[in-house]
Coordinates of C-alpha atoms and ligand atoms in Angstrom, one line a residue:
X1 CA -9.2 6.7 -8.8
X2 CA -11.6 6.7 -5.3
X3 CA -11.2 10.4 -3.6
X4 CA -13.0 12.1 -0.8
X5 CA -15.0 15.4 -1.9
X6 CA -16.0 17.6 0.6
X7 CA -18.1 20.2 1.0
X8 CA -16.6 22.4 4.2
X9 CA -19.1 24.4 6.7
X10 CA -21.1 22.0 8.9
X11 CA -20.7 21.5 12.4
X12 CA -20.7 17.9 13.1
X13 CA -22.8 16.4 16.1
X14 CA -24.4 13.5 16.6
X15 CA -23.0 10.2 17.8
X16 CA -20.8 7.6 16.8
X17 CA -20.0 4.1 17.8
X18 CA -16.3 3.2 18.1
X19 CA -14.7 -0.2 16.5
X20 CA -12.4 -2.1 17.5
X21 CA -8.6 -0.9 17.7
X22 CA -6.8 -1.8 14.6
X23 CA -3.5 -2.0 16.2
X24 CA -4.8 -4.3 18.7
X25 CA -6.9 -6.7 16.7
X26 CA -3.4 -7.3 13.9
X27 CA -1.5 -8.3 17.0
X28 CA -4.3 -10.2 18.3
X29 CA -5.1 -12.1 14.7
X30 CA -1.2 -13.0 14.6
X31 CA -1.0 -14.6 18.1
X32 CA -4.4 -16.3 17.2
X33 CA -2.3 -18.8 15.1
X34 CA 0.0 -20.0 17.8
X35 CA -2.7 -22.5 19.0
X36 CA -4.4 -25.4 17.2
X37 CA -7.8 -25.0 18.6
X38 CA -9.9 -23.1 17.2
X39 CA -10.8 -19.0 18.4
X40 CA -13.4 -16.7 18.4
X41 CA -12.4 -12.8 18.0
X42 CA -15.0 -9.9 18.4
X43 CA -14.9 -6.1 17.8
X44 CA -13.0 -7.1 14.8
X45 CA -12.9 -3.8 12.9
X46 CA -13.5 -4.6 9.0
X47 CA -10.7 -2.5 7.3
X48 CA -7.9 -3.0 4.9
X49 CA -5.2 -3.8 7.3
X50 CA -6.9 -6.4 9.4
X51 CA -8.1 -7.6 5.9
X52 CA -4.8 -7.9 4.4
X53 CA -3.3 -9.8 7.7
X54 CA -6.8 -12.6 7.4
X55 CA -5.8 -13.2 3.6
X56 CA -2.3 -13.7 4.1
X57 CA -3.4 -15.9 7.1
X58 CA -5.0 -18.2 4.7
X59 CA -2.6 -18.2 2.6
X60 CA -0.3 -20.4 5.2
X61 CA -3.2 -22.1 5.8
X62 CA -5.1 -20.7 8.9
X63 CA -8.5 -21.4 8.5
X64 CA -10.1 -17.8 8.9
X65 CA -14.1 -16.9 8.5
X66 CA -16.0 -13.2 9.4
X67 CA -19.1 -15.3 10.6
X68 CA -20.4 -11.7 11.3
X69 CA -19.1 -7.8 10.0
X70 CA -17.0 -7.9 13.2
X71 CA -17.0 -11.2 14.5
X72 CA -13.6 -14.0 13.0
X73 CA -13.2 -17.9 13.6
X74 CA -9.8 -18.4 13.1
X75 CA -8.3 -21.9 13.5
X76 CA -4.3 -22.3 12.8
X77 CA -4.5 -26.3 13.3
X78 CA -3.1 -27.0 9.6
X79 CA -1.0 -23.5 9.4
X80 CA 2.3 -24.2 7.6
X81 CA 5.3 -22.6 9.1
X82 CA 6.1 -21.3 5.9
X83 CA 7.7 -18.1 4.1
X84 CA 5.0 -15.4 4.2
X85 CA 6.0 -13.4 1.2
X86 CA 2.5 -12.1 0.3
X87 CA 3.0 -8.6 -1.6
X88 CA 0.0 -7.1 -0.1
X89 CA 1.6 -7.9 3.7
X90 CA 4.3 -5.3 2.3
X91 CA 1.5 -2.7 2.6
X92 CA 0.9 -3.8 6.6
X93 CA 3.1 -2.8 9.3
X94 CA 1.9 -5.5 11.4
X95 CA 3.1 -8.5 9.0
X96 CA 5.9 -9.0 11.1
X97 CA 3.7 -10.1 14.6
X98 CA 3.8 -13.0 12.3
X99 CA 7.5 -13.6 13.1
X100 CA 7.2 -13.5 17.1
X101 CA 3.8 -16.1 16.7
X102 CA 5.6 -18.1 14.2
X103 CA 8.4 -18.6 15.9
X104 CA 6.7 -18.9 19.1
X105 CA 5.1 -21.8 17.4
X106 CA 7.5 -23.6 14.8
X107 CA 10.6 -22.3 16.4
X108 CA 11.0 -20.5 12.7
X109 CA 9.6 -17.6 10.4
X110 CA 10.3 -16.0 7.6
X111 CA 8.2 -13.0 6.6
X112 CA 8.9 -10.1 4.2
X113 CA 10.1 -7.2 5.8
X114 CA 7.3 -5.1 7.0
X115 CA 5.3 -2.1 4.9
X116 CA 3.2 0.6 6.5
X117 CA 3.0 4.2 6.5
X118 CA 6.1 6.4 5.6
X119 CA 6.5 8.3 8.7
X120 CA 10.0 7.3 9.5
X121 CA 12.7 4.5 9.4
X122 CA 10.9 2.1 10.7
X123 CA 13.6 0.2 11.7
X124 CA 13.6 -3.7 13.3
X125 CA 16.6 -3.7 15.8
X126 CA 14.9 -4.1 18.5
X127 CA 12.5 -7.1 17.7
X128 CA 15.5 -8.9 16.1
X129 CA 17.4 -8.1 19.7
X130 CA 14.8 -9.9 21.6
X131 CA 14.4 -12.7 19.3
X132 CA 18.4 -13.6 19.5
X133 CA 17.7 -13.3 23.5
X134 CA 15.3 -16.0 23.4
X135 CA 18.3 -18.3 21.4
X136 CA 16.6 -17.5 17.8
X137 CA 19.1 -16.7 14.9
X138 CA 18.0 -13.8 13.4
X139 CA 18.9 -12.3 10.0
X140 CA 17.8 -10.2 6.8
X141 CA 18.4 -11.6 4.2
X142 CA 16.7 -10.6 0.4
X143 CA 13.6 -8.1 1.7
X144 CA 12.9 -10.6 4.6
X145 CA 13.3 -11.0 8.3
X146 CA 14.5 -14.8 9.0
X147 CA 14.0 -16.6 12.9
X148 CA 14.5 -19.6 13.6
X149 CA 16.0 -21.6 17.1
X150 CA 16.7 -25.3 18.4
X151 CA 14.4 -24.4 21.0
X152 CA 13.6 -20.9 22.8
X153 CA 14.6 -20.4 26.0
X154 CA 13.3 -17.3 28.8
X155 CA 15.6 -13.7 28.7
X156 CA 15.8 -10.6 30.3
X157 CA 15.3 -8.0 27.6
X158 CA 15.9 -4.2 27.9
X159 CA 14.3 -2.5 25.0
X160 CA 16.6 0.5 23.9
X161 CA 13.9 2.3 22.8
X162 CA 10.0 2.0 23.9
X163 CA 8.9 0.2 20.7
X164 CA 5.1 -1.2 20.8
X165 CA 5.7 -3.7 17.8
X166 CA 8.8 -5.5 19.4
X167 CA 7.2 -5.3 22.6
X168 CA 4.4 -7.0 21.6
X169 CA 6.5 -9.4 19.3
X170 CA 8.8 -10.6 22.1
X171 CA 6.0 -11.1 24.2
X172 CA 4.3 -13.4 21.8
X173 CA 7.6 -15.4 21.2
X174 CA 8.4 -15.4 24.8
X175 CA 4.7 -17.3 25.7
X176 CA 5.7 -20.4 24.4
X177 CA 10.0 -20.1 25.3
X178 CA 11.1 -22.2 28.3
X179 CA 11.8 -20.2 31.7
X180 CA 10.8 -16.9 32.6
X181 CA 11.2 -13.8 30.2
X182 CA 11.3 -10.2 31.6
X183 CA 10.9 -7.1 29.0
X184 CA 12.5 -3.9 30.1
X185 CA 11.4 -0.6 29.3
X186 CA 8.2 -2.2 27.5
X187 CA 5.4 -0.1 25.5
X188 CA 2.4 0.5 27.7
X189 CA -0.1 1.2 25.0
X190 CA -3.7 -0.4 25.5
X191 CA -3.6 -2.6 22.8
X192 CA 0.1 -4.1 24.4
X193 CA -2.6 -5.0 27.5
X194 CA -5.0 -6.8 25.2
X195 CA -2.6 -8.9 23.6
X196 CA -1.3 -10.2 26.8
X197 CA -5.0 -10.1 27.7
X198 CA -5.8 -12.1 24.7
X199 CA -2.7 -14.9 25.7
X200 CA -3.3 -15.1 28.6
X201 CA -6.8 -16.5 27.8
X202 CA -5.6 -18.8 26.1
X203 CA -3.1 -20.0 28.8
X204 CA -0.4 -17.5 28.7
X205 CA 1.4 -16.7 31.9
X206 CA 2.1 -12.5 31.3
X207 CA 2.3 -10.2 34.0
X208 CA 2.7 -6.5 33.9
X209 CA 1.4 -5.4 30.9
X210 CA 0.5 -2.1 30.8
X211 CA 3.7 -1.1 33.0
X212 CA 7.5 -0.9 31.8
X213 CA 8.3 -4.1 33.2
X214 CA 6.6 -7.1 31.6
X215 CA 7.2 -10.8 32.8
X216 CA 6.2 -13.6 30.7
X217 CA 6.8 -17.7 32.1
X218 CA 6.6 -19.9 28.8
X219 CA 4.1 -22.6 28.6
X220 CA 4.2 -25.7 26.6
X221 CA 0.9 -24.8 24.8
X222 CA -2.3 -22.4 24.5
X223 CA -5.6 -23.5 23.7
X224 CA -8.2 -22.0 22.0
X225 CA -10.4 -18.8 23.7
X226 CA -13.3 -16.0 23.1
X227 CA -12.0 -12.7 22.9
X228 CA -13.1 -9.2 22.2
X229 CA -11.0 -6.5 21.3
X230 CA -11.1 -2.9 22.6
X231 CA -12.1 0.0 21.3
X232 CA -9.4 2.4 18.9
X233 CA -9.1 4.8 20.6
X234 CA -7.4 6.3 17.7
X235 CA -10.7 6.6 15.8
X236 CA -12.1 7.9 18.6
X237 CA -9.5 10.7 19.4
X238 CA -10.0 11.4 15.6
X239 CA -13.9 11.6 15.8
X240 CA -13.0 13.7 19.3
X241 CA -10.7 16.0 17.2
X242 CA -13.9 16.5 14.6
X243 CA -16.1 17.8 16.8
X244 CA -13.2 20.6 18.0
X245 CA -12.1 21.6 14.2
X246 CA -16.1 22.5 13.3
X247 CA -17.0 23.7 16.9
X248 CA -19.7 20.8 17.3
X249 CA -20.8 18.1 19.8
X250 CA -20.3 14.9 19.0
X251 CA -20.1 11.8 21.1
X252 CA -17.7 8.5 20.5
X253 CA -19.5 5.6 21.9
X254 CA -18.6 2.4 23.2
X255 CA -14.9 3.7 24.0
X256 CA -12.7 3.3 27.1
X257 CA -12.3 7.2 28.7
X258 CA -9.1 6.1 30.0
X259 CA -7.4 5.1 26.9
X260 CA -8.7 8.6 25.7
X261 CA -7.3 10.9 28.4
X262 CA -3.8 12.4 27.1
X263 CA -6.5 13.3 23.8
X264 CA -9.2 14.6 26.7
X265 CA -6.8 16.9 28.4
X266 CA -5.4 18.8 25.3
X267 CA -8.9 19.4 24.6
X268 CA -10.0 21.2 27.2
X269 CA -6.8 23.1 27.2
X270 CA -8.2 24.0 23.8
X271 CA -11.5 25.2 25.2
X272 CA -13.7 22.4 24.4
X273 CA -16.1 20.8 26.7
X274 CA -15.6 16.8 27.4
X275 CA -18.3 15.0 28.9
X276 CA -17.2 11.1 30.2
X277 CA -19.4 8.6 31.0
X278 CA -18.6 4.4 31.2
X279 CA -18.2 3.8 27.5
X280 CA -18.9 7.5 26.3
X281 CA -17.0 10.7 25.8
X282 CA -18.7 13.8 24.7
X283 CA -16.8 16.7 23.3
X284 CA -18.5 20.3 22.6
X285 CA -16.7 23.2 21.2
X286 CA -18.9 26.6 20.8
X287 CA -15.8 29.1 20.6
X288 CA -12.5 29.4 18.5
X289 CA -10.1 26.9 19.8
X290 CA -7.2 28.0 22.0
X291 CA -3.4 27.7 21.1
X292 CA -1.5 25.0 23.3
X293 CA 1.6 23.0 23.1
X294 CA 1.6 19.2 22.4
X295 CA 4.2 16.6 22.1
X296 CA 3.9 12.8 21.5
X297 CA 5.1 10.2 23.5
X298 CA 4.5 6.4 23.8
X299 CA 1.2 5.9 26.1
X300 CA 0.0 7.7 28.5
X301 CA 1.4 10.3 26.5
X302 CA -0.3 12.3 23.5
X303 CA -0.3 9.6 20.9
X304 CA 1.9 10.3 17.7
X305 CA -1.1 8.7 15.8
X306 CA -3.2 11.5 16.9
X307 CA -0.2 14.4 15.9
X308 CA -1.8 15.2 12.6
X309 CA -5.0 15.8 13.8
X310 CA -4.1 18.3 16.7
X311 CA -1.9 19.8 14.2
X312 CA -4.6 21.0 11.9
X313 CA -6.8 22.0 15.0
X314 CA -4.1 24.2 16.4
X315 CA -3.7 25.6 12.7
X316 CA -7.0 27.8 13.3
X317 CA -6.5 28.1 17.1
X318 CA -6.5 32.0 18.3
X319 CA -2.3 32.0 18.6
X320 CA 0.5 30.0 17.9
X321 CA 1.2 26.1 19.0
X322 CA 3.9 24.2 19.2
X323 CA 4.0 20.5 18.7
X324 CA 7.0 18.4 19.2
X325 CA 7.1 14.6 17.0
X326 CA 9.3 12.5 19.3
X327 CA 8.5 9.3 18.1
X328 CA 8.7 9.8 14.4
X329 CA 11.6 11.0 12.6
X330 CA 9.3 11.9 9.2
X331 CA 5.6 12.7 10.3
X332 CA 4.9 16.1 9.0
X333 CA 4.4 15.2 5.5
X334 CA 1.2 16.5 5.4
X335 CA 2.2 20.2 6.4
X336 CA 2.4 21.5 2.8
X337 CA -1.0 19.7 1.8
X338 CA -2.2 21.7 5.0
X339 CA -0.5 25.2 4.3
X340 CA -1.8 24.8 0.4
X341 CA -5.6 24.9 2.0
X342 CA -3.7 28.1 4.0
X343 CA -2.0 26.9 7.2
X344 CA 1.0 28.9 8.7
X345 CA 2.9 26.0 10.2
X346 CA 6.6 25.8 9.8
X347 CA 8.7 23.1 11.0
X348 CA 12.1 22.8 11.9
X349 CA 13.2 19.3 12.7
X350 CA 10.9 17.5 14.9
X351 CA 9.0 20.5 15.9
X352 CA 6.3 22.0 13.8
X353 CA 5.4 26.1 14.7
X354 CA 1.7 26.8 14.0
X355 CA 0.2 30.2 13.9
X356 CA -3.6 29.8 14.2
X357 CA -5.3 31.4 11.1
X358 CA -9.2 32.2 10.7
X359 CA -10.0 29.4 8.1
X360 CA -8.9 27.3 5.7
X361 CA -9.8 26.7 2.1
X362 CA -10.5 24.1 0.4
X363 CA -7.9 22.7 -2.3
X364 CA -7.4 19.0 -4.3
X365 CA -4.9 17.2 -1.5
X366 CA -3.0 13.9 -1.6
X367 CA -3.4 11.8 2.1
X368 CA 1.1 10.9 3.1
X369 CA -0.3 7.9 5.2
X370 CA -3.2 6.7 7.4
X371 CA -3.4 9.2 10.1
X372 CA -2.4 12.1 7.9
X373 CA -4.6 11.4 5.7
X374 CA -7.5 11.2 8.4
X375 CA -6.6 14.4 9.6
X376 CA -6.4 16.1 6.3
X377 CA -10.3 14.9 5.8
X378 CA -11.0 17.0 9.3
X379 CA -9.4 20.2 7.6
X380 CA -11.8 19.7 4.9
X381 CA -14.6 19.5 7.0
X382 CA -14.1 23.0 8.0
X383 CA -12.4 24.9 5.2
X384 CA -14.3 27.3 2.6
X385 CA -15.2 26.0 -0.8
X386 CA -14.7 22.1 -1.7
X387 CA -11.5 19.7 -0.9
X388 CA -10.9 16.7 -3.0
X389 CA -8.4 14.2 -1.3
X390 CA -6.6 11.8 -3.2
X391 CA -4.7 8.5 -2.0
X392 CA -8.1 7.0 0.2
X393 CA -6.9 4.1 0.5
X394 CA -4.6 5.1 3.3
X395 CA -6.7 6.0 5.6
X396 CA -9.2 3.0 4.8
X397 CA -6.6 0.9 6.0
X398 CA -7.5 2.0 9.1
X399 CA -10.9 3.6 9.8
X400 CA -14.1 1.7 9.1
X401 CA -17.0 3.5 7.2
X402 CA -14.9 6.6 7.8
X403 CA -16.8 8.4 5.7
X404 CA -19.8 7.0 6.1
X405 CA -19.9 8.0 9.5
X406 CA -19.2 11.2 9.1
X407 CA -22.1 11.4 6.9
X408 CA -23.7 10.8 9.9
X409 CA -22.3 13.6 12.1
X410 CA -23.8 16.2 9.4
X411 CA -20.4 16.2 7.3
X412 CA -20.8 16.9 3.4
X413 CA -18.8 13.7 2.1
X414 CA -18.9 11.5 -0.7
X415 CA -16.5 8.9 -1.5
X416 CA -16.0 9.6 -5.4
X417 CA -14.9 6.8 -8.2
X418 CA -14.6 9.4 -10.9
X419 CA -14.5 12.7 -12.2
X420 CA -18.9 12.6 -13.1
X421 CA -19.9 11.6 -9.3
X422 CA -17.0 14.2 -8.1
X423 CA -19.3 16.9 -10.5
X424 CA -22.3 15.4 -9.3
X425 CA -21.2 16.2 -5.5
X426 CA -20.2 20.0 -6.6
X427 CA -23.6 20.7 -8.4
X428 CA -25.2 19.4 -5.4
X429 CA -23.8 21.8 -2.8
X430 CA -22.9 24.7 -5.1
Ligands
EPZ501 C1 3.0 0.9 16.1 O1 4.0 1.0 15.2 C2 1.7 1.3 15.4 N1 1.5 0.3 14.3 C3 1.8 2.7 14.9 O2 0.6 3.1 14.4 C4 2.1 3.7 16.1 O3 2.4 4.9 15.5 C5 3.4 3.2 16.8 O4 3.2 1.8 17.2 C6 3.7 4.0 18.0 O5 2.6 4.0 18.9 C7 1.0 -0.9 14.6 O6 0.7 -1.2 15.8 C8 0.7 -1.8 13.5 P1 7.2 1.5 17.5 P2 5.5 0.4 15.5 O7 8.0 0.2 17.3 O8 5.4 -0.8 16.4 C9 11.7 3.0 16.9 C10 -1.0 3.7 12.8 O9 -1.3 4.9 12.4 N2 12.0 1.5 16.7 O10 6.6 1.7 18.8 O11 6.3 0.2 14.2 C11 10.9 3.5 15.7 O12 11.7 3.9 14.6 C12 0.4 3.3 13.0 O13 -1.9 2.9 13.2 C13 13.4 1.2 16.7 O14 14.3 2.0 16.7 O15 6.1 1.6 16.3 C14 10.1 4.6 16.3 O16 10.9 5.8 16.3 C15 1.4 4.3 12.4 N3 13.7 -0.1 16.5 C16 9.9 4.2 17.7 O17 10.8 3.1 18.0 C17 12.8 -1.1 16.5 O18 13.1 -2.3 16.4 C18 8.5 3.7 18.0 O19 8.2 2.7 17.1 C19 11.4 -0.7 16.5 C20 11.1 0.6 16.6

């Protein structure tokens, strides 16, 4: 079975260039199929997720191809508006965009009900709220979500909850419903702005993206379009996060500083210095990292994606940190992994207590989910002694070359198949 090993101890520093945002490039590859000509994506990050998402694409029969590492022709001309009921999609979160482009498009989808990480409910109420708006009938019926409608007309939506996947869902349905649609209350996160970027490149009419209040007037048709996705700024608030745990200097390249600023902010409250240029943010750490008090919240807020990773920072902080989930009902599954490598973190409900110790050390781990997982690899990087982390393939869904890059910044890595390399590692940095 593939594990990380890792040898703790080494300040990382270096550079390292960002990829493109995973959570912006599955919504973009979804609403990619809702026109029959022919589209160009760039800054496609090459991972599991956005891997899973192309398959199952041809599957229906979207023509897909990586003409380069990062570069996908899509063209949806001969796409079947069929049942998507591909057992890998159960994995991806993001199989349901497929509902809002499908039945943007055919005026009817049925996809399995969406995977992704165990971190809470997950629930749907909201997408299948905006999809009745627009005249769809919606129902679950055997493990999938049905949509279909006569026709779709323009709403005015008032999310109940700030929920980027039915905000971006509704917005992709909406682009091709008759009238005008406003979305209430709508997720503000970056890669909400570059789908409606996206669409509206290829002939969408969206306004407001990136505020609470998004307006969409329906078209008959989009047309096909050149598009390059942002930078994650998740992988870069990770790499960010690196650089504070093993007091380096390390810089994420090709990233937008803005997207990055909630991540920025708790740093320096930490004691690190951040450096910004254009496409650059530098982060330095020379002393023990300060206590502070975090708590997520949809964008510009701390990111919950990035909760794990300040987590185990704050565990070796001088004093103790508070950080609050309010997103996730179930995303401190990885606190026991942490206090088995010697954390002091106790959580009670949503709120997880953290009394900074000295070090950790190292232990054999299992990664919860994707961003757990990541951040479990960062307390490796600094503990005493080796860490073996089981369950990869989480965070490879996605991170691109995680460890590769890593490799890069100085860390002591290796991606292991079996027990002989994982001996092979341990002789080498005995
Ligand atoms: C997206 O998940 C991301 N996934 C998540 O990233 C991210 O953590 C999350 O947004 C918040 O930023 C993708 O983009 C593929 P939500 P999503 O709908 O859309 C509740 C990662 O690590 N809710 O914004 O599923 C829900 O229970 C992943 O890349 C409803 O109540 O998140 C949660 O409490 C992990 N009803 C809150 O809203 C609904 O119909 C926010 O969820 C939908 C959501």
């Amino acid at each position: 079975m593939e594990q990380y090993i890792i040898k703790g101890g080494n300040s990382l520093a270096g550079e390292v260039e960002i990829t493109g945002a995973k959570n912006a490039a599955l919504a973009i590859l979804a609403a990619s199929t809702m026109t029959d000509d022919t589209v160009i994506i760039e800054n496609m990050p090459d991972e599991a997720d956005t891997n899973i998402l192309l398959a199952t694409m041809n599957e229906i029969g979207v023509f897909t191809h990586r003409t380069g590492r990062h570069t996908v022709r899509v063209n949806a001309a001969k796409a079947r508006d069929m049942v998507i009921d591909n057992d890998a999609l159960k994995k991806i979160r993001a199989s349901y965009y497929l509902i809002g482009a499908m039945l943007g498009k055919f005026k009817h989808a049925r996809v399995v009900l969406p995977g992704g990480c165990a971190i809470g409910l997950r629930p749907v109420d909201q997408h299948m709220k905006g999809f009745s708006a627009l005249g769809a009938e919606c129902r679950i019926e055997h493990g999938y979500i049905v949509a279909e409608a006569r026709e779709l007309h323009g709403a005015h939506i008032y999310l109940d909850v700030v929920s980027v996947g039915a905000t971006i869902n509704i917005m992709m349905a909406a682009t091709l419903a008759q009238g005008q649609t406003i979305i209430e209350n709508a997720a503000k996160e970056p890669h909400v702005v570059d789908l409606a970027n996206f669409l509206n490149s290829m002939g969408a009419r969206i306004k407001g993206a990136g505020t609470d209040v998004i307006r969409i007037r329906g078209v008959e048709r989009l047309h096909g379009t050149e598009y390059a996705i942002i930078p994650d700024q998740i992988e870069a608030g990770t790499f960010m996060m690196a650089s504070a745990i093993t007091r380096g200097d390390i810089t994420v390249r090709g990233v937008i500083p803005k997207h990055l600023e909630s991540i920025s902010a708790k740093l320096k409250e930490m004691g690190c210095e951040i450096h910004e240029e254009d496409d650059a943010v530098r982060v330095i750490c020379k002393e023990r990292l300060k206590s502070t008090h975090v708590k997520t919240l949809p964008y510009p807020g701390f990111p919950t994606d990035m909760q794990p990773q300040i987590t185990v920072a704050l565990g070796l902080a001088s004093g103790v940190s508070i950080v609050t989930e309010s997103i996730f009902e179930n995303r401190f599954k990885y606190i026991d992994e942490l206090v088995s490598m010697g954390a002091n973190i106790k959580v009670e409900g949503s709120t997880a207590i953290i009394s900074g110790e000295e070090k950790y050390t190292g232990a054999h781990i299992v990664a919860p989910d994707l961003r757990a997982g990541a951040a479990l690899v960062l307390a490796g990087l600094v503990a005493d002694g080796f860490t073996t982390i089981d369950n990869i393939r989480f965070i490879e869904r996605g991170y691109e070359d995680f460890y590769v890059k890593l490799q890069t910044l100085g860390a002591r890595i290796e991606r292991v198949e079996d027990e002989r390399s994982g001996q092979k590692f341990r002789l080498k940095y005995a």
